[in-house]
Coordinates of C-alpha atoms in Angstrom, one line a residue:
M749 CA 0.0 -0.1 0.0
T750 CA 1.4 3.6 -0.8
R751 CA 2.4 5.5 2.2
R752 CA 0.5 9.0 2.3
V753 CA 2.3 12.3 1.8
P754 CA 2.1 14.4 5.1
C755 CA -0.2 17.2 4.7
P756 CA 0.7 20.5 6.1
P757 CA -0.7 20.9 9.7
A758 CA -3.0 23.2 10.5
P759 CA -2.4 26.1 13.1
G760 CA -2.2 24.9 16.7
P761 CA -5.0 22.7 18.3
L762 CA -6.8 22.4 15.0
E763 CA -4.4 19.9 13.4
G764 CA -5.2 17.3 16.2
Y765 CA -9.1 17.7 15.4
A766 CA -8.4 17.8 11.6
A767 CA -6.2 14.6 11.8
R768 CA -9.6 12.5 12.7
F769 CA -11.3 13.0 9.5
D770 CA -8.4 12.3 7.4
D771 CA -9.5 8.8 6.4
L772 CA -12.5 10.5 4.6
F773 CA -10.4 12.4 1.9
G774 CA -8.8 10.3 -0.7
S775 CA -5.8 12.8 -1.8
L776 CA -3.5 15.1 -0.4
A777 CA -5.3 18.2 -1.9
Q778 CA -8.6 17.3 0.3
R779 CA -7.0 17.0 3.2
R780 CA -5.5 20.0 2.7
G781 CA -8.4 21.6 1.8
F782 CA -10.1 20.7 4.8
R783 CA -7.7 22.0 6.9
E784 CA -7.7 25.7 5.1
C785 CA -11.3 26.0 5.5
L786 CA -11.7 25.2 8.8
A787 CA -8.9 27.5 9.9
G788 CA -10.3 30.4 7.7
L789 CA -13.7 29.8 9.3
L790 CA -12.2 30.0 12.7
A791 CA -10.0 32.9 12.2
P792 CA -11.4 36.3 13.8
R793 CA -13.7 37.7 11.3
D794 CA -12.8 40.9 9.9
R795 CA -15.1 40.5 6.8
N796 CA -17.4 37.9 5.3
K797 CA -16.0 34.3 5.4
T798 CA -16.0 34.4 1.5
L799 CA -13.4 32.0 -0.4
T800 CA -11.4 34.7 -0.9
A801 CA -11.2 35.5 2.9
L802 CA -10.7 31.9 3.8
A803 CA -7.5 31.6 1.4
G804 CA -6.4 35.1 3.3
A805 CA -6.9 36.6 -0.4
E806 CA -7.6 40.2 -1.4
P807 CA -11.5 40.4 -1.9
V808 CA -12.6 40.4 -5.6
A809 CA -9.2 41.0 -6.9
G810 CA -8.0 37.9 -5.5
A811 CA -10.4 35.7 -7.1
Q812 CA -8.5 34.0 -9.3
H813 CA -5.6 33.4 -7.0
P814 CA -4.4 29.6 -7.2
A815 CA -5.2 29.4 -3.4
V816 CA -8.6 30.7 -3.8
Q817 CA -9.5 28.4 -6.9
R818 CA -8.4 25.5 -4.7
L819 CA -10.5 25.9 -2.4
Q820 CA -13.6 26.5 -5.0
F821 CA -12.3 23.1 -6.4
F822 CA -12.6 21.3 -2.9
L823 CA -16.0 22.5 -2.5
S824 CA -17.4 22.1 -5.8
E825 CA -15.8 19.7 -7.7
S826 CA -13.6 17.5 -5.4
R827 CA -15.1 13.8 -4.7
W828 CA -15.9 13.8 -1.0
D829 CA -19.1 13.1 0.9
P830 CA -20.1 15.6 3.1
D831 CA -22.7 13.3 5.3
R832 CA -19.7 11.0 6.4
V833 CA -17.7 13.9 7.5
N834 CA -20.7 15.0 9.6
D835 CA -21.0 11.6 10.8
R836 CA -17.6 11.2 11.8
R837 CA -18.2 14.7 13.6
L838 CA -21.0 13.1 15.6
E839 CA -18.8 9.8 16.5
L840 CA -16.5 12.4 18.2
L841 CA -18.8 14.2 20.1
L842 CA -20.4 11.1 21.3
A843 CA -17.2 9.7 22.4
D844 CA -16.1 12.4 24.4
P845 CA -17.5 12.6 27.9
A846 CA -17.6 16.5 27.8
T847 CA -19.9 16.3 24.9
A848 CA -21.9 13.2 24.9
P849 CA -25.6 13.4 25.0
H850 CA -27.4 12.3 28.2
G851 CA -31.2 12.0 28.7
G852 CA -31.7 15.5 30.1
G853 CA -30.9 17.4 27.0
V854 CA -33.2 18.8 24.3
L855 CA -33.2 18.0 20.7
V856 CA -34.4 21.6 19.1
L857 CA -35.7 21.7 15.6
D858 CA -35.6 25.0 13.8
D859 CA -35.3 26.5 10.2
S860 CA -33.3 29.5 9.1
G861 CA -33.2 31.4 6.2
D862 CA -30.3 33.7 4.7
R863 CA -30.4 35.9 1.7
K864 CA -29.1 34.6 -1.7
D865 CA -30.0 36.1 -5.2
G866 CA -29.9 34.4 -8.6
T867 CA -31.7 31.9 -10.5
K868 CA -29.0 29.1 -10.7
T869 CA -28.2 28.6 -7.2
A870 CA -29.8 25.7 -5.7
H871 CA -32.4 25.8 -3.3
V872 CA -33.0 29.8 -3.9
G873 CA -36.5 30.8 -3.7
H874 CA -39.0 33.7 -2.8
Q875 CA -39.8 32.3 0.7
W876 CA -40.1 33.3 4.4
L877 CA -36.5 34.1 6.1
G878 CA -37.3 34.3 9.8
R879 CA -33.9 35.9 10.4
Y880 CA -35.1 39.2 8.6
G881 CA -38.7 38.6 9.5
K882 CA -40.0 39.1 5.9
T883 CA -40.6 37.2 2.4
D884 CA -37.3 37.4 0.2
S885 CA -35.2 35.4 -2.0
G886 CA -33.0 33.2 -0.2
V887 CA -32.2 29.6 1.0
V888 CA -33.5 28.1 4.4
T889 CA -31.9 25.4 6.0
V890 CA -33.7 23.0 8.4
T891 CA -31.6 22.0 11.3
T892 CA -31.3 20.1 14.5
V893 CA -29.5 21.3 17.4
R894 CA -28.6 19.2 20.6
A895 CA -28.7 21.5 24.1
D896 CA -29.0 21.3 27.6
E897 CA -27.8 24.1 30.5
R898 CA -24.1 23.5 29.6
L899 CA -23.6 23.4 25.7
H900 CA -25.2 23.1 22.4
Y901 CA -23.9 22.0 19.1
P902 CA -25.7 21.1 15.7
V903 CA -26.5 18.0 15.0
H904 CA -27.9 17.9 11.5
A905 CA -28.7 20.4 8.7
V906 CA -30.6 19.9 5.3
P907 CA -31.3 22.7 2.9
Y908 CA -35.0 23.3 1.9
T909 CA -35.5 23.1 -2.0
P910 CA -38.6 25.1 -2.9
A911 CA -41.3 23.8 -5.5
K912 CA -40.1 25.5 -8.3
H913 CA -37.0 23.6 -8.7
F914 CA -39.3 20.6 -9.5
A915 CA -40.7 19.6 -12.5
K916 CA -44.1 18.7 -11.1
G917 CA -44.0 21.4 -8.3
K918 CA -45.5 20.1 -4.7
S919 CA -47.0 17.3 -6.6
D920 CA -43.1 16.1 -7.3
P921 CA -42.2 12.8 -5.3
A922 CA -39.0 14.3 -4.7
F923 CA -40.3 17.2 -2.9
R924 CA -40.5 17.6 0.8
T925 CA -41.9 20.3 3.2
K926 CA -40.0 21.6 6.1
L927 CA -42.0 19.6 8.2
A928 CA -41.3 16.5 6.7
I929 CA -37.6 17.1 6.6
G930 CA -37.7 18.1 10.3
A931 CA -39.5 15.0 11.3
D932 CA -36.8 12.7 9.2
L933 CA -33.8 14.8 11.2
A934 CA -35.3 14.3 14.6
A935 CA -35.6 10.5 13.9
R936 CA -32.0 10.4 12.6
A937 CA -30.6 12.2 15.7
K938 CA -32.3 9.5 17.8
A939 CA -31.0 6.4 15.5
A940 CA -27.4 8.3 15.4
G941 CA -27.3 7.6 19.5
F942 CA -28.3 11.1 20.5
A943 CA -30.5 10.7 23.9
F944 CA -32.8 13.8 24.6
R945 CA -35.8 14.3 26.9
A946 CA -38.0 15.6 24.1
V947 CA -37.7 17.5 20.6
A948 CA -38.8 21.1 21.2
A949 CA -39.7 23.4 18.4
D950 CA -41.5 27.1 18.3
S951 CA -45.1 27.4 16.9
A952 CA -44.4 27.1 13.1
Y953 CA -43.9 23.4 13.9
G954 CA -46.1 23.0 17.0
D955 CA -49.2 24.2 15.3
Q956 CA -49.0 21.6 13.0
D957 CA -51.1 18.5 14.0
G958 CA -49.6 16.1 11.0
F959 CA -46.2 17.0 12.5
R960 CA -47.0 16.2 15.8
S961 CA -48.2 13.0 15.2
E962 CA -45.8 12.0 13.0
L963 CA -43.4 12.6 15.9
A964 CA -45.5 10.6 18.1
E965 CA -45.7 7.6 15.6
A966 CA -41.9 7.8 15.7
G967 CA -41.9 7.4 19.3
L968 CA -40.4 10.7 20.0
P969 CA -41.4 12.9 22.9
F970 CA -42.1 16.5 22.2
V971 CA -42.8 20.1 23.7
M972 CA -43.6 22.5 21.0
A973 CA -45.2 26.0 21.1
L974 CA -48.5 27.4 19.9
K975 CA -49.8 30.5 18.8
P976 CA -51.8 32.4 21.1
R977 CA -54.8 32.8 18.9
R978 CA -54.4 29.4 17.3
G979 CA -58.2 28.2 17.0
T980 CA -59.4 24.9 17.7
W981 CA -63.0 23.2 17.4
A982 CA -64.8 23.1 21.1
Y983 CA -68.1 23.4 22.1
G984 CA -69.8 27.1 21.9
A985 CA -69.0 27.9 25.7
D986 CA -65.6 26.4 25.9
A987 CA -62.1 27.8 25.2
H988 CA -61.5 27.7 21.5
T989 CA -57.9 29.3 21.5
P990 CA -54.8 28.7 24.1
V991 CA -55.0 32.2 25.2
D992 CA -58.9 31.6 26.1
A993 CA -57.8 28.3 27.6
A994 CA -55.3 30.4 30.1
R995 CA -58.0 32.7 31.0
E996 CA -60.5 30.0 32.1
L997 CA -57.6 28.9 35.0
R998 CA -58.1 30.6 38.2
W999 CA -55.8 33.0 39.6
G1000 CA -56.3 35.3 42.5
G1001 CA -53.0 37.1 43.1
P1002 CA -49.7 35.8 44.8
D1003 CA -51.3 35.0 48.0
D1004 CA -54.4 32.8 46.2
P1005 CA -52.8 31.5 43.2
G1006 CA -55.6 29.0 42.5
D1007 CA -54.7 26.9 39.1
W1008 CA -51.0 28.2 38.9
H1009 CA -47.9 26.7 40.5
P1010 CA -44.6 28.4 41.0
V1011 CA -41.7 27.4 38.7
A1012 CA -38.1 28.8 38.7
R1013 CA -36.1 29.6 35.6
T1014 CA -32.5 29.7 35.9
F1015 CA -30.6 31.6 33.2
R1016 CA -26.7 31.4 32.2
D1017 CA -25.6 34.4 34.3
G1018 CA -26.7 32.9 37.2
H1019 CA -30.1 34.9 38.1
T1020 CA -33.4 33.3 38.5
E1021 CA -37.0 34.1 37.9
T1022 CA -40.2 33.0 39.1
W1023 CA -42.9 32.0 36.7
R1024 CA -46.4 30.1 37.2
A1025 CA -47.3 27.4 35.3
A1026 CA -50.6 25.4 34.9
D1027 CA -52.1 22.7 32.7
A1028 CA -55.1 23.8 30.7
T1029 CA -57.8 22.2 28.6
L1030 CA -58.5 23.0 25.2
G1031 CA -60.9 20.9 23.1
W1032 CA -59.6 17.0 23.5
W1033 CA -56.6 18.5 25.0
G1034 CA -56.4 18.3 28.9
P1035 CA -53.7 17.1 31.8
D1036 CA -54.6 13.9 31.1
G1037 CA -55.1 13.7 27.4
S1038 CA -52.7 12.3 24.5
R1039 CA -51.9 16.0 24.4
R1040 CA -51.3 18.3 27.2
L1041 CA -51.6 22.0 27.0
V1042 CA -49.1 23.8 29.3
I1043 CA -49.4 27.6 30.0
A1044 CA -46.4 29.1 31.6
T1045 CA -46.3 33.0 32.0
A1046 CA -44.5 35.7 34.3
D1047 CA -47.8 37.1 35.1
P1048 CA -50.9 35.1 35.3
G1049 CA -53.2 38.1 35.6
S1050 CA -52.2 40.0 32.3
L1051 CA -50.4 37.1 30.1
P1052 CA -47.8 39.3 28.7
A1053 CA -47.4 38.5 25.1
K1054 CA -43.4 38.6 25.3
A1055 CA -43.3 36.3 28.5
T1056 CA -46.1 33.8 28.0
W1057 CA -45.6 30.1 26.4
Y1058 CA -48.5 28.4 25.1
L1059 CA -46.9 24.6 25.2
V1060 CA -48.1 21.5 23.6
T1061 CA -46.6 18.0 25.0
N1062 CA -47.0 14.3 24.8
L1063 CA -45.3 13.8 28.1
P1064 CA -47.5 12.4 30.7
R1065 CA -48.0 14.7 34.0
P1066 CA -46.9 12.8 37.0
G1067 CA -49.6 10.6 39.0
G1068 CA -51.8 10.5 35.9
P1069 CA -53.5 7.7 34.3
R1070 CA -51.2 7.7 31.2
E1071 CA -48.1 7.6 33.1
A1072 CA -48.0 3.7 33.7
D1073 CA -48.5 3.1 29.8
S1074 CA -46.4 5.8 28.3
P1075 CA -43.2 5.1 26.4
H1076 CA -41.9 8.7 27.9
P1077 CA -41.0 9.3 31.5
A1078 CA -43.7 11.8 33.1
A1079 CA -42.7 15.3 33.4
D1080 CA -44.0 17.8 35.9
L1081 CA -44.6 21.6 35.0
A1082 CA -41.4 22.9 36.1
E1083 CA -39.9 20.0 33.7
I1084 CA -41.8 21.3 30.8
V1085 CA -40.8 24.4 31.3
R1086 CA -37.2 23.7 31.6
I1087 CA -37.5 21.9 28.4
Y1088 CA -39.1 24.4 26.0
G1089 CA -36.3 27.0 28.0
I1090 CA -33.3 25.1 26.6
R1091 CA -35.1 25.6 22.7
H1092 CA -33.7 29.3 22.7
W1093 CA -30.3 27.8 22.8
I1094 CA -30.7 27.5 19.0
E1095 CA -31.1 31.0 18.7
Q1096 CA -27.5 31.3 20.2
S1097 CA -26.3 28.7 17.9
Y1098 CA -27.6 31.0 15.1
K1099 CA -25.8 33.7 16.3
Q1100 CA -22.4 31.9 16.0
V1101 CA -22.6 29.9 13.0
K1102 CA -23.7 32.9 11.1
D1103 CA -22.2 35.9 12.6
E1104 CA -18.6 34.3 13.6
L1105 CA -18.4 31.3 11.4
G1106 CA -19.7 32.4 8.3
W1107 CA -22.9 30.1 7.5
A1108 CA -24.5 32.5 4.9
D1109 CA -21.3 33.4 3.4
F1110 CA -20.4 30.6 0.9
Q1111 CA -20.1 31.4 -2.9
V1112 CA -20.9 28.2 -4.4
R1113 CA -24.1 27.3 -6.7
S1114 CA -24.4 23.5 -6.6
D1115 CA -26.2 21.5 -3.7
I1116 CA -23.4 19.4 -3.1
A1117 CA -21.1 22.6 -2.6
I1118 CA -23.8 24.2 -0.4
R1119 CA -24.2 21.0 1.9
R1120 CA -20.4 20.8 2.3
H1121 CA -19.8 24.6 3.1
Q1122 CA -22.5 23.8 6.1
V1123 CA -20.7 20.7 7.3
L1124 CA -17.5 22.4 7.5
V1125 CA -19.3 25.3 9.4
N1126 CA -20.5 22.7 11.9
C1127 CA -17.0 21.0 12.1
A1128 CA -15.3 24.3 13.3
F1129 CA -18.3 24.7 15.5
S1130 CA -17.6 21.7 17.4
F1131 CA -13.9 22.2 17.3
C1132 CA -14.6 25.1 19.5
W1133 CA -16.0 23.0 22.2
D1134 CA -13.5 20.5 21.7
A1135 CA -10.5 23.1 22.3
W1136 CA -12.7 24.6 25.0
F1137 CA -12.9 21.4 27.0
A1138 CA -9.1 20.6 25.9
H1139 CA -7.8 24.1 27.2
P1140 CA -9.8 25.5 30.1
A1141 CA -10.1 29.5 29.6
P1142 CA -7.4 31.4 31.5
P1143 CA -8.2 33.9 34.3
P1144 CA -9.5 37.2 33.2
A1145 CA -6.7 39.4 33.0
T1146 CA -6.3 42.2 35.7
P1147 CA -5.0 45.8 35.1
P1148 CA -1.7 46.2 37.4
A1149 CA -2.3 48.3 40.6
P1150 CA -0.6 52.0 40.3
G1151 CA 2.6 52.3 41.9
A1152 CA 3.6 54.3 44.8
G1153 CA 6.0 56.7 42.7
D1154 CA 3.1 57.3 40.0
G1155 CA 2.2 60.9 39.5
E1156 CA -1.2 62.0 38.3
R1157 CA -0.1 61.2 35.0
G1158 CA 0.6 57.7 35.8
P1159 CA 3.7 55.6 35.7
R1160 CA 6.9 57.8 34.6
T1161 CA 8.5 54.7 32.5
R1162 CA 7.0 54.6 29.3
R1163 CA 4.4 51.5 28.2
A1164 CA 5.6 48.7 26.2
R1165 CA 3.8 48.9 22.8
P1166 CA 3.9 46.2 20.3
A1167 CA 5.8 46.6 17.2
A1168 CA 4.4 48.3 14.0
T1169 CA 3.6 45.9 11.4
V1170 CA 3.9 47.7 7.9
L1171 CA 1.0 46.2 5.7
A1172 CA 1.6 47.4 2.2
P1173 CA 5.3 48.5 1.9
R1174 CA 5.2 48.5 -2.0
N1175 CA 2.6 48.1 -4.6
P1176 CA 2.8 43.9 -5.1
G1177 CA 2.0 43.8 -9.0
R1178 CA -0.4 40.9 -8.2
A1179 CA -2.4 39.3 -6.2
R1180 CA -1.0 37.5 -2.9
L1181 CA -2.4 35.9 0.1
A1182 CA -2.4 37.5 3.4
R1183 CA -1.7 34.4 5.5
P1184 CA -3.6 35.5 8.7
L1185 CA -4.0 32.0 10.0
D1186 CA -0.7 31.6 11.6
R1187 CA -1.6 32.5 15.2
A1188 CA -3.5 29.8 16.8
A1189 CA -4.7 31.7 19.8
A1190 CA -6.9 33.6 17.6
L1191 CA -9.1 30.5 16.5
V1192 CA -11.7 30.1 19.2
D1193 CA -11.7 33.3 21.0
R1194 CA -14.7 35.1 19.4
V1195 CA -16.7 32.0 19.5
V1196 CA -16.4 30.4 22.7
E1197 CA -15.6 33.9 24.1
R1198 CA -12.5 33.0 25.9
A1199 CA -10.6 35.8 25.4
P1200 CA -10.8 38.8 28.1
A1201 CA -12.8 41.8 27.5
P1202 CA -9.8 44.7 26.8
P1203 CA -9.7 47.3 29.8
A1204 CA -11.4 50.5 29.3
A1205 CA -9.2 53.3 28.6
R1206 CA -8.0 55.1 31.7
P1207 CA -6.8 58.6 32.0
T1208 CA -2.9 57.4 32.4
D1209 CA -3.4 56.1 28.7
I1210 CA -3.6 59.4 27.1
P1211 CA -0.3 60.0 25.6
R1212 CA 1.0 63.6 27.1
G1213 CA 0.5 66.2 25.2
R1214 CA -2.8 65.5 24.1
Q1215 CA -6.0 67.2 25.4
R1216 CA -8.2 64.8 27.5
P1217 CA -11.9 65.3 26.7
A1218 CA -14.3 66.6 28.9
P1219 CA -16.6 64.9 31.2
L1220 CA -20.1 63.8 30.0
H1221 CA -23.1 66.1 30.8
P1222 CA -25.1 64.6 34.0
E1223 CA -28.1 64.4 31.0
L1224 CA -26.2 62.2 28.9
T1225 CA -25.5 59.5 31.4
N1226 CA -27.7 57.8 34.5
H1227 CA -25.8 59.6 36.8
R1228 CA -27.7 62.6 38.7

């Protein structure tokens, strides 16, 4: 068997992570492209993570640089399977005790859209883009994220293809709705060995009766949101919407809570809030029905729109008649609220993969190339957790205390300053690479927030001879 040619190593700890995928790539060029893409995605974001940025080339003018074209070929033409790469990423997450899933976690299901123009790019269509809150031309991807109170990471991602891309539209056998894709991804996560307490999703999925039934038939527990005014069949005097059902619950104030029970919500920064939750009845749904309607709110009296959840679940209540025969462990009101509270981690995940790792910055058009880009972004995200647990965060830096001999202008010795770097000593004459990827310490600082924030400027930092700023007027501050 021919011995493989060694691949140029990736910067710092990234090499150890990338080497675990080497057997999935058949050539030196593919292994090198995998490392270069990951390093470019992980570098601190100064501009969009386009191919020129990943290669360290000049924007636009450097598009024809050999390094940029090499990455273009790696994404669009090279032969490697993104599904196998994602499966390997999931295997590494399952094998690491720090990231291995447990039964208390949640599988969060959602979709996210990004603007994309043109007619030649796969999956582009005029559709609802939740990130922007409007209908526009773009690509929507259905994703699953495994999350708990400690960490979160993506599991699977599949782009949704609008009906216009199929010969028979929505009647085409190959067409799949976002709901069908989401149900399939939830089943795939379970088959891959990702244990979770329940599938959590917002009202875009929770309002769909067929989708909930499909999850139930697959043996998957769920906790999903409902729109407050989602109507259902009921007798004339009964509640017809979730908000009507919530208003029928008895509430006499904190001293007489009636049907409402206190539940504590703990946030990542350590502070807690006491909400109220209750089982409600809506149509055929009830505390002991096959579907439970749970209302959670910060104020049962006013039911504020931004602090009230209307949730549907198939988890039985403790002590109820369904508990003995249910395939899922019972969940009390506090557990239902905890599960749905974890759902919001997917929004944080979107911010990191989009704002830091360049999820929507791809410059490719084919389906296979788009899915490869998404897999590479997910690999970069998972590497951040790998590096985080392998190298604990350093203690925050503290500014040095002023010395006894300091005058009112601070220390008499000049502060050490980094040597200036000349970026462009002369006209290069042709496109060249900036090579910004040689500093391993910069790979994960923004995504996992390990780097301490720079200290605020002090009066002693103002160079001698420069005029000092005047203090702000009290009307411009909170100080009185």
